Tab-separated table of C-alpha atoms and ligand atoms in Angstrom:
chain	number	residue	atom	x	y	z
A	1	MET	CA	-25.618	3.530	-14.241
A	2	PHE	CA	-22.290	4.873	-12.978
A	3	ILE	CA	-21.201	3.725	-9.503
A	4	ALA	CA	-18.005	4.828	-7.751
A	5	VAL	CA	-16.649	3.003	-4.711
A	6	GLU	CA	-14.667	5.103	-2.267
A	7	GLY	CA	-12.874	4.603	1.030
A	8	ILE	CA	-9.606	5.236	2.803
A	9	ASP	CA	-6.648	2.876	2.183
A	10	GLY	CA	-7.295	-0.395	4.000
A	11	SER	CA	-11.084	0.028	3.985
A	12	GLY	CA	-11.459	-3.267	2.108
A	13	LYS	CA	-12.480	-1.756	-1.209
A	14	SER	CA	-11.080	-4.480	-3.446
A	15	THR	CA	-12.728	-7.204	-1.389
A	16	THR	CA	-16.081	-5.406	-1.329
A	17	ILE	CA	-16.021	-4.594	-5.039
A	18	ALA	CA	-15.672	-8.251	-5.955
A	19	GLU	CA	-18.875	-8.955	-3.976
A	20	LEU	CA	-20.601	-5.911	-5.444
A	21	GLU	CA	-19.891	-7.133	-8.939
A	22	LYS	CA	-21.504	-10.498	-8.141
A	23	PHE	CA	-24.476	-8.772	-6.504
A	24	LEU	CA	-25.109	-6.447	-9.464
A	25	THR	CA	-24.631	-9.201	-12.040
A	26	ALA	CA	-27.170	-11.357	-10.190
A	27	ARG	CA	-29.615	-8.432	-10.397
A	28	GLY	CA	-29.350	-8.283	-14.177
A	29	HIS	CA	-26.698	-5.597	-14.615
A	30	ALA	CA	-24.036	-5.967	-17.303
A	31	VAL	CA	-21.143	-4.770	-15.138
A	32	HIS	CA	-18.069	-3.022	-16.467
A	33	ARG	CA	-15.549	-3.024	-13.640
A	34	THR	CA	-12.719	-0.517	-13.666
A	35	ALA	CA	-10.428	1.485	-11.369
A	36	GLU	CA	-8.440	4.677	-10.859
A	37	PRO	CA	-5.534	5.167	-11.171
A	38	THR	CA	-6.210	3.377	-14.487
A	39	LYS	CA	-4.109	0.974	-16.507
A	40	LEU	CA	-3.713	3.672	-19.175
A	41	ASP	CA	-0.444	5.621	-19.608
A	42	THR	CA	-1.050	8.297	-16.979
A	43	GLY	CA	-2.473	5.796	-14.492
A	44	ARG	CA	0.632	3.653	-14.851
A	45	ALA	CA	2.863	6.685	-14.376
A	46	ILE	CA	0.974	7.529	-11.157
A	47	ARG	CA	1.421	4.000	-9.746
A	48	GLU	CA	5.120	4.179	-10.524
A	49	LEU	CA	5.488	7.514	-8.723
A	50	LEU	CA	3.585	6.247	-5.683
A	51	GLY	CA	5.433	2.903	-5.571
A	52	GLN	CA	7.970	1.851	-2.971
A	53	LYS	CA	10.847	1.792	-5.443
A	54	ASN	CA	10.370	5.255	-6.867
A	55	GLU	CA	13.253	7.631	-6.273
A	56	ARG	CA	12.146	10.322	-8.715
A	57	PRO	CA	10.874	13.468	-7.008
A	58	TYR	CA	7.420	14.871	-7.808
A	59	THR	CA	5.279	17.629	-6.373
A	60	ARG	CA	1.770	17.343	-4.936
A	61	HIS	CA	0.580	19.681	-7.693
A	62	GLU	CA	1.940	17.355	-10.386
A	63	LEU	CA	0.280	14.387	-8.720
A	64	ALA	CA	-3.101	16.153	-8.544
A	65	LEU	CA	-2.844	17.094	-12.235
A	66	LEU	CA	-1.920	13.532	-13.182
A	67	PHE	CA	-4.939	12.081	-11.325
A	68	ALA	CA	-7.224	14.572	-13.101
A	69	ALA	CA	-5.665	13.824	-16.513
A	70	ASP	CA	-5.988	10.080	-15.951
A	71	ARG	CA	-9.638	10.547	-14.971
A	72	LEU	CA	-10.596	12.524	-18.088
A	73	ARG	CA	-9.072	9.904	-20.387
A	74	HIS	CA	-10.713	7.147	-18.331
A	75	LEU	CA	-14.084	8.843	-18.868
A	76	GLU	CA	-13.615	9.432	-22.571
A	77	GLU	CA	-12.131	6.079	-23.546
A	78	GLU	CA	-13.738	3.687	-21.133
A	79	VAL	CA	-16.527	4.946	-18.879
A	80	GLU	CA	-18.655	6.880	-21.385
A	81	PRO	CA	-18.536	4.164	-24.087
A	82	ALA	CA	-19.522	1.500	-21.512
A	83	LEU	CA	-22.414	3.645	-20.239
A	84	ALA	CA	-23.523	4.304	-23.816
A	85	ALA	CA	-23.572	0.529	-24.385
A	86	GLY	CA	-25.989	0.146	-21.456
A	87	LYS	CA	-23.443	-1.219	-18.992
A	88	THR	CA	-23.330	-0.519	-15.271
A	89	VAL	CA	-19.898	0.951	-14.619
A	90	LEU	CA	-18.362	0.054	-11.251
A	91	THR	CA	-15.175	1.974	-10.550
A	92	ASP	CA	-12.733	1.455	-7.682
A	93	ARG	CA	-12.113	5.145	-6.824
A	94	TYR	CA	-13.092	8.220	-8.828
A	95	LEU	CA	-13.549	11.980	-8.423
A	96	PHE	CA	-14.126	11.882	-4.675
A	97	SER	CA	-10.704	10.277	-4.132
A	98	SER	CA	-9.053	13.373	-5.608
A	99	LEU	CA	-11.318	15.707	-3.632
A	100	ALA	CA	-10.455	13.909	-0.379
A	101	TYR	CA	-6.801	12.868	-0.882
A	102	GLN	CA	-5.344	15.796	-2.837
A	103	SER	CA	-7.043	18.391	-0.638
A	104	VAL	CA	-5.149	17.096	2.403
A	105	ASP	CA	-2.220	19.243	1.317
A	106	LEU	CA	-3.629	21.426	-1.483
A	107	PRO	CA	-6.483	23.969	-1.483
A	108	TYR	CA	-9.818	22.203	-2.006
A	109	GLU	CA	-11.042	24.707	-4.601
A	110	TRP	CA	-7.939	24.201	-6.728
A	111	VAL	CA	-8.402	20.433	-6.742
A	112	ALA	CA	-12.137	20.779	-7.458
A	113	GLY	CA	-11.323	23.163	-10.329
A	114	LEU	CA	-8.983	20.652	-11.964
A	115	ASN	CA	-11.758	18.089	-11.862
A	116	ARG	CA	-14.622	20.277	-13.046
A	117	PHE	CA	-14.939	18.439	-16.351
A	118	ALA	CA	-15.317	15.040	-14.684
A	119	ARG	CA	-19.033	14.211	-14.580
A	120	LEU	CA	-20.576	13.070	-11.328
A	121	PRO	CA	-21.324	9.379	-10.812
A	122	ASP	CA	-24.939	8.380	-10.100
A	123	THR	CA	-24.055	6.708	-6.824
A	124	VAL	CA	-21.060	6.766	-4.493
A	125	LEU	CA	-20.646	3.742	-2.242
A	126	TYR	CA	-18.484	4.790	0.675
A	127	ILE	CA	-16.907	2.046	2.742
A	128	GLU	CA	-16.701	3.328	6.256
A	129	VAL	CA	-13.960	2.057	8.588
A	130	SER	CA	-12.100	3.412	11.567
A	131	VAL	CA	-8.491	4.466	11.109
A	132	ASP	CA	-7.482	1.752	13.628
A	133	THR	CA	-9.088	-0.955	11.523
A	134	ALA	CA	-7.550	0.381	8.304
A	135	LEU	CA	-4.080	0.593	9.838
A	136	SER	CA	-4.208	-2.886	11.333
A	137	ARG	CA	-5.287	-4.351	7.962
A	138	LEU	CA	-2.563	-2.471	6.127
A	139	ALA	CA	0.072	-3.597	8.643
A	140	ARG	CA	-1.076	-7.193	8.471
A	141	PHE	CA	-1.516	-7.590	4.756
A	142	ARG	CA	0.986	-5.309	3.092
A	143	GLN	CA	4.748	-5.171	2.769
A	144	GLY	CA	5.768	-1.662	3.826
A	145	THR	CA	3.426	1.278	3.638
A	146	GLU	CA	2.728	3.824	0.942
A	147	ILE	CA	2.926	7.564	1.552
A	148	PHE	CA	-0.840	7.687	2.113
A	149	GLU	CA	-0.850	5.176	4.950
A	150	THR	CA	0.149	6.969	8.149
A	151	ARG	CA	-2.320	7.512	10.990
A	152	ALA	CA	-2.275	11.311	10.690
A	153	PHE	CA	-2.931	11.132	6.967
A	154	LEU	CA	-5.771	8.616	7.282
A	155	GLU	CA	-7.436	10.739	9.995
A	156	LYS	CA	-7.381	13.809	7.746
A	157	LEU	CA	-8.581	11.780	4.826
A	158	ARG	CA	-11.575	10.452	6.702
A	159	ALA	CA	-12.509	13.973	7.762
A	160	ASN	CA	-12.089	15.188	4.165
A	161	TYR	CA	-14.414	12.507	2.799
A	162	GLU	CA	-17.047	13.674	5.289
A	163	LYS	CA	-16.604	17.325	4.222
A	164	VAL	CA	-16.909	16.398	0.558
A	165	PHE	CA	-20.047	14.304	1.172
A	166	LYS	CA	-21.643	17.285	2.913
A	167	LYS	CA	-20.986	19.441	-0.140
A	168	TYR	CA	-22.478	16.847	-2.491
A	169	THR	CA	-25.538	15.894	-0.488
A	170	GLY	CA	-28.538	16.136	-2.815
A	171	LYS	CA	-26.353	16.104	-5.955
A	172	VAL	CA	-25.137	12.508	-5.794
A	173	ASN	CA	-26.657	9.480	-4.140
A	174	ILE	CA	-24.199	8.700	-1.315
A	175	VAL	CA	-24.560	5.262	0.269
A	176	ARG	CA	-22.484	4.091	3.199
A	177	LEU	CA	-21.345	0.497	3.678
A	178	ASP	CA	-20.009	-0.835	6.957
A	179	GLY	CA	-16.347	-1.710	6.346
A	180	GLU	CA	-15.981	-3.230	9.811
A	181	VAL	CA	-18.009	-6.360	9.072
A	182	ALA	CA	-16.169	-9.696	8.840
A	183	MET	CA	-15.135	-10.747	5.331
A	184	SER	CA	-17.573	-13.649	5.448
A	185	ASP	CA	-20.452	-11.212	6.071
A	186	ILE	CA	-19.703	-8.671	3.318
A	187	ALA	CA	-21.943	-10.335	0.725
A	188	ALA	CA	-24.897	-10.520	3.140
A	189	ASP	CA	-24.384	-6.903	4.198
A	190	ILE	CA	-24.395	-5.750	0.556
A	191	GLU	CA	-27.599	-7.698	-0.050
A	192	LYS	CA	-29.218	-6.097	2.996
A	193	ARG	CA	-28.092	-2.514	2.318
A	194	LEU	CA	-28.355	-2.363	-1.453
A	195	SER	CA	-31.301	-4.512	-2.532
A	196	GLY	CA	-33.683	-1.571	-2.158
A	197	ILE	CA	-31.362	0.780	-4.048
A	198	PHE	CA	-30.581	-1.525	-6.974
A	199	PRO	CA	-33.795	-3.367	-7.821
A	200	LYS	CA	-33.651	-6.428	-10.072
A	201	LYS	CA	-33.575	-5.479	-13.766
A	202	VAL	CA	-36.142	-7.268	-15.866
B	1	ADP	P1	-8.305	-1.619	-0.180
B	1	ADP	O1	-8.582	-2.007	-1.602
B	1	ADP	O2	-9.316	-0.693	0.396
B	1	ADP	O3	-6.906	-1.147	0.071
B	1	ADP	P2	-8.406	-4.461	0.366
B	1	ADP	O4	-9.720	-5.003	-0.051
B	1	ADP	O5	-7.203	-4.753	-0.472
B	1	ADP	O6	-8.503	-2.906	0.700
B	1	ADP	O7	-8.165	-4.947	1.868
B	1	ADP	C1	-6.946	-4.751	2.538
B	1	ADP	C2	-6.629	-6.021	3.318
B	1	ADP	O8	-7.580	-6.176	4.378
B	1	ADP	C3	-6.752	-7.238	2.417
B	1	ADP	O9	-5.598	-8.030	2.560
B	1	ADP	C4	-8.004	-7.972	2.885
B	1	ADP	O10	-7.815	-9.361	2.893
B	1	ADP	C5	-8.244	-7.434	4.290
B	1	ADP	N1	-9.677	-7.205	4.494
B	1	ADP	C6	-10.525	-6.581	3.653
B	1	ADP	N2	-11.776	-6.526	4.132
B	1	ADP	C7	-11.730	-7.098	5.362
B	1	ADP	C8	-12.713	-7.330	6.397
B	1	ADP	N3	-13.988	-6.951	6.262
B	1	ADP	N4	-12.286	-7.944	7.511
B	1	ADP	C9	-10.999	-8.308	7.665
B	1	ADP	N5	-10.030	-8.125	6.751
B	1	ADP	C10	-10.379	-7.532	5.606
B	2	TYD	P1	-4.605	2.218	-5.517
B	2	TYD	O1	-3.327	1.628	-6.014
B	2	TYD	O2	-5.858	1.891	-6.219
B	2	TYD	O3	-4.708	1.882	-3.959
B	2	TYD	P2	-5.920	1.288	-3.143
B	2	TYD	O4	-5.884	-0.201	-3.371
B	2	TYD	O5	-5.645	1.662	-1.717
B	2	TYD	O6	-7.159	1.934	-3.668
B	2	TYD	O7	-4.532	3.808	-5.474
B	2	TYD	C1	-3.318	4.392	-5.215
B	2	TYD	C2	-3.464	5.528	-4.249
B	2	TYD	O8	-3.863	6.700	-4.947
B	2	TYD	C3	-4.458	5.333	-3.120
B	2	TYD	O9	-3.762	5.521	-1.886
B	2	TYD	C4	-5.445	6.476	-3.295
B	2	TYD	C5	-4.712	7.476	-4.141
B	2	TYD	N1	-5.554	8.332	-5.019
B	2	TYD	C6	-5.494	9.711	-4.871
B	2	TYD	O10	-4.757	10.237	-4.032
B	2	TYD	N2	-6.256	10.502	-5.694
B	2	TYD	C7	-7.055	9.979	-6.657
B	2	TYD	O11	-7.739	10.743	-7.396
B	2	TYD	C8	-7.108	8.545	-6.793
B	2	TYD	C9	-7.974	7.928	-7.857
B	2	TYD	C10	-6.342	7.753	-5.944
């Protein structure tokens, strides 16, 4: 089973994924946890470009191509072999991140075209938070902000995720998680929302 977790910056993805991994493991899944951008060459290059210290210029087209390249290698070298070995793959961001983020300032069809060879996940878990909540978490917990962390950008991003989910309704199982719950309640919320969707493996 291939599960992708999505959400805007500051939605609490990392925190939620740690709980998801525990939840799935307890239900008998052999979990392979991974993330995009990856730790492979292209993923590292992307993190460097997006980092605070980067002074090298790059275009939005280059960035979109790099995300797509990183994704195809991620699939070939890591995701597909893990799925073939019977693992449940849990990825922090995937295809829908490119469709939502890169289409803020590039044509959607162009971005979708670049990603046409990336297979769909079985389930997308979308962590839903307000832009206010995301911004206040980012301001509280992070030194400085990345290019993707302004209010205007996060608003557009949220709207883009909704547009993308509309397009994919019926093709992918899209499950929403409430990103506003207190940290101490995340595990219980996952249990409540996902027990029916991921039954115990025997
Ligand atoms: P993301 O991976 O989506 O950027 P993180 O999980 O790193 O988000 O969360 C960003 C910050 O917000 C972290 O420092 C985390 O401690 C805090 N945080 C995450 N989830 C919650 C929550 N439900 N309530 C309050 N703070 C949270
Ligand atoms: P990451 O370092 O994982 O940040 P976060 O902890 O917020 O998920 O990802 C770096 C940024 O890259 C993040 O702001 C989302 C963005 N991104 C895209 O724009 N397109 C993509 O296809 C992916 C995978 C990530």
